[in-house]
XYZ file of C-alpha atoms in Angstrom:
297
model
C 22.665 16.633 -4.115
C 25.959 18.329 -3.170
C 27.143 15.458 -0.796
C 26.618 12.188 0.527
C 24.297 12.258 2.995
C 23.067 9.066 5.010
C 19.336 7.681 4.940
C 17.241 6.135 7.311
C 13.463 3.153 6.457
C 12.383 2.448 10.431
C 9.534 -0.493 9.249
C 8.310 -0.674 13.128
C 4.617 -0.724 13.582
C 3.214 1.294 15.970
C 1.280 1.492 19.042
C -2.859 0.537 16.598
C -4.716 3.192 17.681
C -2.990 5.080 20.246
C -1.908 8.188 18.609
C -0.024 9.445 21.470
C 2.512 5.861 22.191
C 2.603 5.834 18.149
C 4.730 9.285 19.284
C 6.367 8.321 21.618
C 8.048 4.740 20.263
C 8.933 7.192 17.274
C 10.760 9.420 18.564
C 12.851 6.194 20.102
C 12.442 4.848 16.688
C 13.863 8.666 15.039
C 16.718 9.036 17.844
C 18.269 5.578 16.744
C 18.402 5.848 13.116
C 19.170 9.764 14.167
C 22.570 8.133 16.499
C 23.520 6.654 13.228
C 24.445 9.059 11.010
C 20.709 9.089 9.818
C 20.219 13.152 8.447
C 16.578 11.606 6.436
C 14.274 8.531 7.909
C 11.083 7.850 6.291
C 7.825 6.044 8.817
C 5.753 3.813 7.341
C 2.361 4.585 4.806
C -0.020 5.724 7.830
C 1.983 5.074 10.428
C 0.027 7.405 13.159
C -1.894 6.042 14.274
C -1.755 2.593 11.923
C -2.626 1.728 8.968
C -6.417 0.807 7.815
C -5.848 -2.714 6.917
C -8.063 -4.756 4.444
C -8.132 -6.900 7.211
C -10.337 -5.261 9.585
C -11.805 -2.110 7.341
C -14.081 -4.448 5.933
C -16.050 -3.982 10.002
C -17.529 -0.309 8.927
C -19.350 -1.499 6.149
C -23.019 -2.309 8.029
C -23.773 -3.777 11.339
C -21.546 -3.416 14.139
C -19.011 -2.027 15.652
C -17.729 -0.215 12.706
C -18.690 3.513 12.755
C -17.227 2.591 16.548
C -14.015 2.292 15.542
C -13.289 4.070 12.731
C -14.331 6.983 15.572
C -11.910 6.138 17.596
C -8.801 5.811 14.372
C -10.559 9.146 14.302
C -9.652 10.962 17.774
C -6.050 8.901 17.433
C -5.226 10.969 14.042
C -3.835 13.735 13.089
C -4.317 17.484 12.688
C -2.618 20.168 10.619
C -2.313 22.007 12.253
C -1.788 21.101 15.583
C -0.453 19.863 19.257
C 0.779 16.369 17.782
C 2.175 18.206 14.117
C 3.753 20.250 15.905
C 5.102 17.672 18.160
C 6.918 15.878 15.754
C 8.292 18.831 13.692
C 10.201 18.970 17.753
C 11.158 15.936 17.077
C 12.450 16.347 14.275
C 14.662 20.219 15.354
C 15.578 18.223 18.114
C 17.194 16.240 16.076
C 18.084 17.789 13.386
C 16.741 15.269 10.905
C 14.202 15.200 8.009
C 11.345 13.930 8.932
C 9.191 11.933 6.832
C 6.040 9.629 7.860
C 3.041 8.802 7.459
C -0.185 9.881 9.078
C -3.868 9.632 9.453
C -4.459 13.266 9.107
C -8.151 14.460 10.346
C -9.269 17.467 8.588
C -12.985 18.644 10.069
C -14.784 14.617 10.251
C -12.748 13.527 7.523
C -9.286 11.259 7.662
C -6.891 12.039 5.381
C -3.853 9.847 3.910
C -1.209 12.479 4.911
C 2.667 12.396 4.098
C 4.349 15.382 6.330
C 7.958 16.051 6.252
C 9.698 17.912 8.927
C 12.911 20.046 8.072
C 15.628 20.075 10.728
C 14.823 23.782 11.896
C 11.758 22.040 13.157
C 9.050 22.958 10.599
C 6.453 21.652 8.171
C 8.735 21.776 4.627
C 6.350 19.222 2.961
C 2.632 17.872 3.262
C 1.308 15.795 0.800
C -1.858 13.595 0.893
C -3.010 10.405 -0.909
C -4.543 11.845 -4.079
C -6.486 8.303 -4.529
C -7.366 6.674 -1.810
C -7.226 1.836 -2.873
C -9.327 0.292 -3.058
C -10.792 -0.085 0.878
C -8.937 2.523 1.871
C -12.078 4.632 0.473
C -13.944 3.643 3.466
C -11.858 4.974 5.920
C -9.538 8.300 4.016
C -10.658 11.764 1.298
C -9.412 12.301 -2.028
C -6.071 14.530 -2.046
C -5.009 17.339 -3.453
C -2.322 18.562 -6.263
C -0.709 20.378 -2.601
C 3.071 18.777 -2.230
C 3.211 17.623 -5.589
C 6.658 18.242 -5.989
C 9.985 18.339 -4.270
C 11.224 21.284 -2.267
C 14.660 21.773 -2.202
C 15.992 21.337 1.506
C 20.315 20.669 2.604
C 20.608 17.062 1.473
C 19.088 17.424 -1.629
C 15.432 17.843 -3.752
C 13.524 15.515 -1.382
C 9.434 14.467 -2.164
C 7.603 11.480 -2.475
C 4.557 9.725 -3.427
C 2.414 7.127 -0.795
C 1.831 3.711 -1.960
C -0.270 2.717 -4.762
C -0.134 7.162 -6.257
C 3.117 5.668 -7.611
C 1.728 3.670 -10.072
C 0.276 6.575 -10.993
C 3.020 8.166 -14.399
C 1.746 11.937 -14.352
C 1.693 12.208 -10.166
C 5.426 10.466 -11.060
C 6.264 13.077 -13.729
C 5.016 16.172 -11.302
C 8.283 15.277 -8.931
C 10.283 14.265 -12.124
C 9.959 18.401 -13.285
C 10.528 19.698 -10.319
C 13.752 17.382 -10.271
C 13.478 15.381 -7.480
C 16.391 13.106 -5.936
C 15.514 11.969 -2.619
C 12.095 10.381 -3.827
C 10.391 9.114 -0.809
C 7.688 5.971 -1.003
C 6.408 4.825 1.589
C 3.475 1.646 2.107
C 1.302 -0.648 2.867
C 2.282 -2.909 -0.209
C 4.076 -5.847 0.985
C 4.254 -7.636 -2.124
C 6.795 -8.759 -4.176
C 5.648 -7.161 -7.023
C 5.866 -3.596 -5.039
C 9.267 -4.260 -5.276
C 9.386 -4.148 -8.554
C 7.931 -0.899 -9.553
C 10.326 1.242 -6.860
C 12.651 -0.475 -8.272
C 11.585 0.391 -12.292
C 10.772 4.097 -10.250
C 14.873 4.558 -9.534
C 15.702 3.855 -12.479
C 12.832 5.790 -14.270
C 13.960 9.235 -11.626
C 16.917 7.940 -12.233
C 15.994 9.570 -8.249
C 17.042 8.092 -4.558
C 13.748 5.394 -3.675
C 13.283 4.971 -0.653
C 9.756 2.817 0.233
C 9.255 1.699 3.946
C 6.212 -0.823 3.927
C 3.945 -1.586 7.272
C 5.048 -3.618 9.674
C 2.404 -4.703 11.792
C 1.567 -8.181 13.587
C -2.301 -9.758 14.891
C -0.879 -10.018 18.756
C -0.142 -5.178 18.829
C -4.027 -4.191 17.748
C -6.331 -3.859 20.519
C -8.027 -6.941 21.474
C -12.365 -4.501 20.618
C -10.451 -4.721 17.564
C -11.915 -7.341 15.045
C -9.448 -8.879 12.731
C -10.003 -11.132 9.979
C -8.547 -14.752 9.569
C -4.928 -14.190 7.497
C -2.199 -14.693 10.603
C 0.224 -12.843 13.218
C 1.513 -10.595 10.301
C -1.026 -8.455 9.609
C 1.866 -6.151 7.275
C 5.080 -7.626 6.319
C 7.123 -5.121 5.628
C 9.737 -5.157 2.433
C 11.366 -1.872 3.165
C 13.879 -1.460 0.867
C 16.581 1.625 -0.126
C 17.328 1.245 -4.258
C 19.939 3.157 -5.955
C 19.376 5.453 -8.997
C 20.016 2.099 -11.407
C 17.433 0.227 -9.136
C 19.700 -1.797 -7.425
C 19.241 -2.166 -3.469
C 21.157 -0.074 -1.285
C 19.712 -1.510 1.777
C 16.908 -4.138 2.309
C 14.779 -5.781 2.324
C 12.954 -6.349 4.604
C 10.710 -8.933 5.934
C 9.020 -10.070 8.426
C 10.615 -7.578 11.043
C 11.293 -4.683 13.174
C 14.453 -3.110 11.881
C 16.033 0.098 10.441
C 17.526 0.236 7.016
C 20.322 2.546 6.559
C 21.993 3.443 3.201
C 24.859 6.844 1.939
C 23.728 8.260 -0.946
C 26.096 9.442 -3.690
C 24.866 12.469 -5.742
C 27.585 11.843 -8.422
C 25.753 8.653 -8.907
C 22.059 9.955 -8.996
C 24.171 12.780 -11.841
C 26.195 9.970 -13.420
C 22.958 7.677 -14.448
C 21.327 11.399 -15.686
C 24.353 11.362 -18.006
C 21.880 9.333 -20.749
C 18.895 10.198 -19.265
C 17.113 12.755 -17.874
C 13.622 11.972 -17.743
C 12.296 15.837 -17.103
C 15.912 17.530 -19.710
C 17.608 15.616 -22.462
C 15.274 13.525 -22.401
C 12.339 15.073 -22.743
C 10.384 16.647 -25.451
C 8.232 19.392 -24.099
C 7.411 20.696 -27.429
C 5.596 17.399 -27.816
C 4.119 16.204 -24.294
C 3.561 19.052 -21.001
C 1.438 18.393 -17.944
C -0.622 20.470 -16.240
C -0.719 20.127 -12.238
C -3.837 21.924 -10.965
C -2.762 23.154 -6.924
C -4.938 24.217 -4.349
C -6.279 27.315 -4.212
């Protein structure tokens, strides 16, 4: 990271089960963030076309309309490569930003929870599928692989990320650290206070800037024919934040509403915090401890 960079977490809700409308909303929101100087814009986990909340994925088990609901989600998911992926790249190119977004990715008959990062040239620079779906998510997504388990060099610094509870996997984090991640993306659906204990620790452990953009959804935004279990109006209450390498908040957390968080990342702070602790540099022992990542063929 050679110069300060402005970044954004866009905590907004999708248009559930409507890929085209959700991408249109993303276009508007990303444009708003870019107009405020953001060079990196992150949206929540599985933003397109909706995060599969436990409030409705329970319908995927047993009788009822579960298969139809899954089919609807699959139909509105994103193929990579494909026209919707190309559209996301065009948005990044037109705005001149690094656009990072969580999607339900359809590959054949299987869905994956994917993090896609597009560069200002419109190219897909990073593609990572969540390694292990969590709890009820296993009714929806397949298991990912080692692709994308490394930070990539960009004109704003080294960017990488893990999705939601992947961030609890120590070795997955180390894979990012070994690639010298500087801007660490952590899109999530975990809207608990405890999640913030984790992202603040990860910021201190990685000595990187952490952008955590969380799912915000309201029950009233769902189509009437998608049954939601009892639980109130908020299906996901957000809690997005941008955290410094010190573990201190630079922006947020933002709860219970839509909004765009913005922060200026100072590379001097990144380097200053690595003076005493660099997890894969002078404070590591590769002669004793080593990590092996198996990439996809």
